[in-house]
Amino acid sequence: MTCPVFPKPAKNKASLWKVFFTKRHSWLDALYERSYRMKMGEFKLPGLRLYMVNQPELVRKIMVQDVNQFPKNRLLGEILEPLLGESIFTTNGEQWQKQRNMLDPAFKHTRVQQVFGLMQAAVVDMSARLKAHQPGQDIDPEMTFVTADIIFRTIMSTELAPGQAQRILDAFTHFQAESPKLALLKMFRVPGFIQRGLSERKRLTSARDIRTTIEDIIRPRYEQAEAARAGCPQSRAALEQQQDILSSLLQATDAESGQPFSFNEIVDQISMLFLAGHETSASALTWSLYLLALYPDIQEQAYAEVTQVLAEQGMSVEALRKMVLVRDCFREALRLYPPVGFLSRECSHATEMRGKKMPAGSSVMISPWLIHRHQDFWDNPHGFDPGRFTGKTLKMPLSKSYLPFGAGPRVCIGAAFAQQEASLILATILRDYRFTLADDFVPKPVGRLTIRSQNGMKLTLIPRATPGDTPR
Ligand code: HEM
């Protein structure tokens, strides 16, 4: 049976120097055969210690039990700072807790259901664009567009105009492509002026472009919220009427100080939600479509499920909940191609794991990519089997072996949002098209900020009936 593609690991571990010089374009290329079997790996260089931790008990210790001893890695903060400022994704300690408390209400389950209509409007527009999809055309840009559009509509009630979208998405592609290189330059403590020369300039310009667009959208809304706080009844009414996530953030206040987010803090959080919210979902959706195209039988079963549910009711949160196979295909895509392939932490204190002494400041990596494909944790680890999530005995409970959204207090805030959006997009495409991979096309997975296919995802869409004519 065809096995979904994954980069063939090298036989042996490459030195970190070799990784630096030859494999800096994709994290995945630095993995070797034993990476998929080991419980913990260690990489040493003068001044640099890096530990890769796969053993479930240790992963739990780092991410759930002793989180304060394993904060987010400073390197990650430095890399993402030009785009995200001091956002929840990279902060630690009290600053993170305050941000999380203020963001959580915007992502509560009921709130996610409230934005269904906004998501659906973006997906209806996607259906219209897909009618122009050419045989064998890359579907990845459309997945990136629709997920970015959903974020703009649900977070800021703004549609992405095609020109504006292209500018932002191009800027983000530059930012994303340069980031792993910069991570290695920083890890190897390459002096700052060389980092700037080699990698930083393009990234900084890209980050600036994205932030300027976001600032322009937020400024009038922020001024309106300030006027509402100063007692203007019209501004208060307008603020309360808006259903989007930005309005929830503009009304949030810190429990202790009673202070709202400042303008810059809001821009940081929204830029982060844009990055964390569209890039990850786009990656997962593109891989889901790949897997469904590779396994036509499962695609037909999922199509039958979608048509059966939609014969009884319109597309709704309730209908999506009944599409169990669609959900499980997405879950399996997240297992095989977890968009965030590596979670990066550091040791705040010296510690010891599996007999290895880890000095304070060491980098610790937890890899959903490796854990999801570990041969001791999964049967048929590299195979596509959406049925494994329902009714089968798993080799290890999911709570120990499956972490596409992370785990513990820093678990993804947008997991329910992502699941709802993905089921909606997949159900819509399954309803409207049968899809196949272009002849001889094989995607090439690369690990950058997220796991994407370097050569896109070339699909042919064959209409089932009259696709997308009626927004159902
Ligand atoms: C398939 C889609 C998604 C995947 C696979 C995903 C994955 C993740 C992972 C693995 C983390 C934890 C990172 C770590 O521990 O280092 C995370 C954190 C986060 N994600 Fe997601 N994410 C997705 C979609 C979203 C969406 C749609 C949003 C918001 C609109 C979002 C917002 C966030 C935020 C704010 C955090 C930081 C939480 C914190 O540190 O407290 N994500 N995500």
GROMACS .gro file of C-alpha atoms in nm, residues 70-294:
model
  225
   70PHE     CA    1   1.112   2.476   3.118
   71PRO     CA    2   1.006   2.815   2.980
   72LYS     CA    3   0.978   2.889   2.607
   73ASN     CA    4   1.323   2.918   2.453
   74ARG     CA    5   1.458   3.274   2.436
   75LEU     CA    6   1.582   3.204   2.083
   76LEU     CA    7   1.226   3.157   1.963
   77GLY     CA    8   1.128   3.491   2.118
   78GLU     CA    9   1.422   3.664   1.946
   79ILE     CA   10   1.335   3.511   1.609
   80LEU     CA   11   0.967   3.598   1.622
   81GLU     CA   12   1.002   3.934   1.798
   82PRO     CA   13   1.010   4.154   1.483
   83LEU     CA   14   0.673   4.016   1.380
   84LEU     CA   15   0.503   3.928   1.706
   85GLY     CA   16   0.659   4.172   1.955
   86GLU     CA   17   0.597   4.041   2.307
   87SER     CA   18   0.304   3.815   2.231
   88ILE     CA   19   0.161   3.521   2.422
   89PHE     CA   20   0.336   3.271   2.193
   90THR     CA   21   0.682   3.360   2.322
   91THR     CA   22   0.644   3.527   2.664
   92ASN     CA   23   0.688   3.346   2.996
   93GLY     CA   24   0.590   3.372   3.363
   94GLU     CA   25   0.357   3.647   3.484
   95GLN     CA   26   0.355   3.832   3.154
   96TRP     CA   27   0.236   3.518   2.974
   97GLN     CA   28  -0.026   3.439   3.243
   98LYS     CA   29  -0.174   3.790   3.217
   99GLN     CA   30  -0.192   3.763   2.836
  100ARG     CA   31  -0.343   3.414   2.849
  101ASN     CA   32  -0.611   3.524   3.100
  102MET     CA   33  -0.706   3.813   2.873
  103LEU     CA   34  -0.709   3.606   2.551
  104ASP     CA   35  -0.883   3.292   2.683
  105PRO     CA   36  -1.241   3.432   2.683
  106ALA     CA   37  -1.213   3.518   2.311
  107PHE     CA   38  -1.150   3.147   2.233
  108LYS     CA   39  -1.405   2.988   2.463
  109HIS     CA   40  -1.606   2.717   2.291
  110THR     CA   41  -1.924   2.921   2.257
  111ARG     CA   42  -1.730   3.214   2.117
  112VAL     CA   43  -1.580   2.987   1.847
  113GLN     CA   44  -1.931   2.878   1.750
  114GLN     CA   45  -2.036   3.243   1.726
  115VAL     CA   46  -1.778   3.308   1.454
  116PHE     CA   47  -1.903   3.014   1.242
  117GLY     CA   48  -2.098   3.250   1.015
  118LEU     CA   49  -1.787   3.460   0.950
  119MET     CA   50  -1.586   3.146   0.873
  120GLN     CA   51  -1.854   3.019   0.641
  121ALA     CA   52  -1.864   3.347   0.444
  122ALA     CA   53  -1.488   3.310   0.376
  123VAL     CA   54  -1.539   2.947   0.270
  124VAL     CA   55  -1.820   3.042   0.029
  125ASP     CA   56  -1.571   3.283  -0.134
  126MET     CA   57  -1.315   3.002  -0.146
  127SER     CA   58  -1.567   2.785  -0.333
  128ALA     CA   59  -1.610   3.061  -0.591
  129ARG     CA   60  -1.230   3.088  -0.639
  130LEU     CA   61  -1.190   2.711  -0.670
  131LYS     CA   62  -1.403   2.711  -0.984
  132ALA     CA   63  -1.101   2.865  -1.160
  133HIS     CA   64  -0.860   2.598  -1.027
  134GLN     CA   65  -0.670   2.448  -1.320
  135PRO     CA   66  -0.594   2.073  -1.345
  136GLY     CA   67  -0.272   2.001  -1.155
  137GLN     CA   68  -0.255   2.351  -1.002
  138ASP     CA   69  -0.100   2.397  -0.658
  139ILE     CA   70  -0.377   2.407  -0.392
  140ASP     CA   71  -0.148   2.533  -0.112
  141PRO     CA   72  -0.180   2.907  -0.196
  142GLU     CA   73  -0.560   2.874  -0.176
  143MET     CA   74  -0.538   2.702   0.166
  144THR     CA   75  -0.310   2.983   0.282
  145PHE     CA   76  -0.546   3.245   0.141
  146VAL     CA   77  -0.867   3.104   0.288
  147THR     CA   78  -0.717   3.048   0.635
  148ALA     CA   79  -0.567   3.401   0.636
  149ASP     CA   80  -0.903   3.537   0.519
  150ILE     CA   81  -1.081   3.350   0.800
  151ILE     CA   82  -0.841   3.500   1.054
  152PHE     CA   83  -0.896   3.852   0.918
  153ARG     CA   84  -1.275   3.811   0.921
  154THR     CA   85  -1.310   3.639   1.260
  155ILE     CA   86  -1.050   3.846   1.439
  156MET     CA   87  -1.088   4.188   1.279
  157SER     CA   88  -1.410   4.169   1.072
  158THR     CA   89  -1.206   4.263   0.765
  159GLU     CA   90  -1.199   4.072   0.439
  160LEU     CA   91  -0.866   4.018   0.273
  161ALA     CA   92  -0.860   4.209  -0.055
  162PRO     CA   93  -0.663   4.008  -0.315
  163GLY     CA   94  -0.381   4.269  -0.354
  164GLN     CA   95  -0.347   4.323   0.019
  165ALA     CA   96  -0.357   3.949   0.079
  166GLN     CA   97  -0.081   3.885  -0.172
  167ARG     CA   98   0.142   4.150  -0.011
  168ILE     CA   99   0.095   4.002   0.336
  169LEU     CA  100   0.132   3.645   0.225
  170ASP     CA  101   0.449   3.719   0.024
  171ALA     CA  102   0.596   3.906   0.319
  172PHE     CA  103   0.513   3.612   0.542
  173THR     CA  104   0.669   3.362   0.300
  174HIS     CA  105   0.998   3.559   0.321
  175PHE     CA  106   0.976   3.574   0.698
  176GLN     CA  107   0.910   3.201   0.721
  177ALA     CA  108   1.186   3.104   0.475
  178GLU     CA  109   1.453   3.304   0.657
  179SER     CA  110   1.358   3.197   1.011
  180PRO     CA  111   1.522   2.850   1.038
  181LYS     CA  112   1.846   2.993   0.897
  182LEU     CA  113   1.843   3.265   1.160
  183ALA     CA  114   1.765   3.010   1.432
  184LEU     CA  115   2.081   2.822   1.342
  185LEU     CA  116   2.290   3.140   1.322
  186LYS     CA  117   2.170   3.228   1.672
  187MET     CA  118   2.225   2.877   1.807
  188PHE     CA  119   2.578   2.883   1.671
  189ARG     CA  120   2.627   3.224   1.831
  190VAL     CA  121   2.726   3.381   1.497
  191PRO     CA  122   2.792   3.753   1.570
  192GLY     CA  123   2.493   3.987   1.536
  193PHE     CA  124   2.632   4.188   1.241
  194ILE     CA  125   2.676   3.868   1.035
  195GLN     CA  126   2.324   3.753   1.130
  196ARG     CA  127   2.188   4.086   1.010
  197GLY     CA  128   2.385   4.070   0.686
  198LEU     CA  129   2.296   3.710   0.609
  199SER     CA  130   1.943   3.680   0.719
  200GLU     CA  131   1.786   3.964   0.908
  201ARG     CA  132   1.729   4.248   0.662
  202LYS     CA  133   1.471   4.075   0.444
  203ARG     CA  134   1.294   3.929   0.747
  204LEU     CA  135   1.268   4.266   0.923
  205THR     CA  136   1.121   4.434   0.616
  206SER     CA  137   0.869   4.150   0.580
  207ALA     CA  138   0.769   4.173   0.947
  208ARG     CA  139   0.729   4.551   0.916
  209ASP     CA  140   0.499   4.512   0.610
  210ILE     CA  141   0.271   4.269   0.793
  211ARG     CA  142   0.257   4.476   1.112
  212THR     CA  143   0.182   4.800   0.926
  213THR     CA  144  -0.121   4.641   0.757
  214ILE     CA  145  -0.246   4.508   1.090
  215GLU     CA  146  -0.182   4.842   1.269
  216ASP     CA  147  -0.382   5.029   1.004
  217ILE     CA  148  -0.683   4.804   1.061
  218ILE     CA  149  -0.663   4.811   1.441
  219ARG     CA  150  -0.600   5.186   1.498
  220PRO     CA  151  -0.958   5.315   1.438
  221ARG     CA  152  -1.105   5.030   1.644
  222TYR     CA  153  -0.861   5.099   1.928
  223GLU     CA  154  -0.952   5.468   1.925
  224GLN     CA  155  -1.318   5.372   1.936
  225ALA     CA  156  -1.255   5.150   2.241
  226GLU     CA  157  -1.071   5.436   2.413
  227ALA     CA  158  -1.368   5.666   2.344
  228ALA     CA  159  -1.602   5.399   2.486
  229ARG     CA  160  -1.393   5.380   2.803
  230ALA     CA  161  -1.406   5.759   2.827
  231GLY     CA  162  -1.788   5.733   2.835
  232CYS     CA  163  -1.899   5.788   2.471
  233PRO     CA  164  -2.226   5.586   2.443
  234GLN     CA  165  -2.213   5.551   2.061
  235SER     CA  166  -1.860   5.410   2.075
  236ARG     CA  167  -1.962   5.171   2.355
  237ALA     CA  168  -2.262   5.049   2.155
  238ALA     CA  169  -2.045   5.002   1.842
  239LEU     CA  170  -1.782   4.812   2.040
  240GLU     CA  171  -2.035   4.579   2.199
  241GLN     CA  172  -2.209   4.512   1.869
  242GLN     CA  173  -1.896   4.374   1.704
  243GLN     CA  174  -1.876   3.994   1.730
  244ASP     CA  175  -1.513   3.951   1.632
  245ILE     CA  176  -1.217   3.849   1.846
  246LEU     CA  177  -1.061   4.198   1.831
  247SER     CA  178  -1.365   4.340   2.009
  248SER     CA  179  -1.323   4.078   2.281
  249LEU     CA  180  -0.956   4.181   2.322
  250LEU     CA  181  -1.043   4.551   2.324
  251GLN     CA  182  -1.285   4.491   2.612
  252ALA     CA  183  -1.055   4.257   2.808
  253THR     CA  184  -0.896   4.394   3.124
  254ASP     CA  185  -0.627   4.261   3.352
  255ALA     CA  186  -0.794   4.102   3.660
  256GLU     CA  187  -0.553   4.270   3.904
  257SER     CA  188  -0.485   4.616   3.761
  258GLY     CA  189  -0.811   4.655   3.568
  259GLN     CA  190  -0.601   4.790   3.278
  260PRO     CA  191  -0.688   4.708   2.914
  261PHE     CA  192  -0.426   4.600   2.658
  262SER     CA  193  -0.224   4.894   2.521
  263PHE     CA  194  -0.225   4.960   2.142
  264ASN     CA  195   0.112   4.791   2.097
  265GLU     CA  196   0.007   4.493   2.307
  266ILE     CA  197  -0.304   4.448   2.092
  267VAL     CA  198  -0.095   4.469   1.772
  268ASP     CA  199   0.143   4.207   1.916
  269GLN     CA  200  -0.140   3.970   2.005
  270ILE     CA  201  -0.326   4.014   1.676
  271SER     CA  202  -0.007   3.968   1.469
  272MET     CA  203   0.056   3.651   1.666
  273LEU     CA  204  -0.300   3.525   1.614
  274PHE     CA  205  -0.257   3.595   1.242
  275LEU     CA  206   0.065   3.394   1.228
  276ALA     CA  207  -0.032   3.112   1.466
  277GLY     CA  208  -0.385   3.097   1.330
  278HIS     CA  209  -0.342   3.079   0.953
  279GLU     CA  210  -0.004   2.927   0.883
  280THR     CA  211  -0.067   2.617   1.097
  281SER     CA  212  -0.418   2.558   0.964
  282ALA     CA  213  -0.309   2.608   0.602
  283SER     CA  214  -0.032   2.353   0.645
  284ALA     CA  215  -0.267   2.098   0.806
  285LEU     CA  216  -0.534   2.145   0.539
  286THR     CA  217  -0.292   2.108   0.249
  287TRP     CA  218  -0.161   1.783   0.399
  288SER     CA  219  -0.518   1.662   0.465
  289LEU     CA  220  -0.604   1.713   0.097
  290TYR     CA  221  -0.285   1.531  -0.003
  291LEU     CA  222  -0.375   1.229   0.211
  292LEU     CA  223  -0.735   1.218   0.088
  293ALA     CA  224  -0.611   1.239  -0.272
  294LEU     CA  225  -0.360   0.960  -0.207
   0.00000   0.00000   0.00000
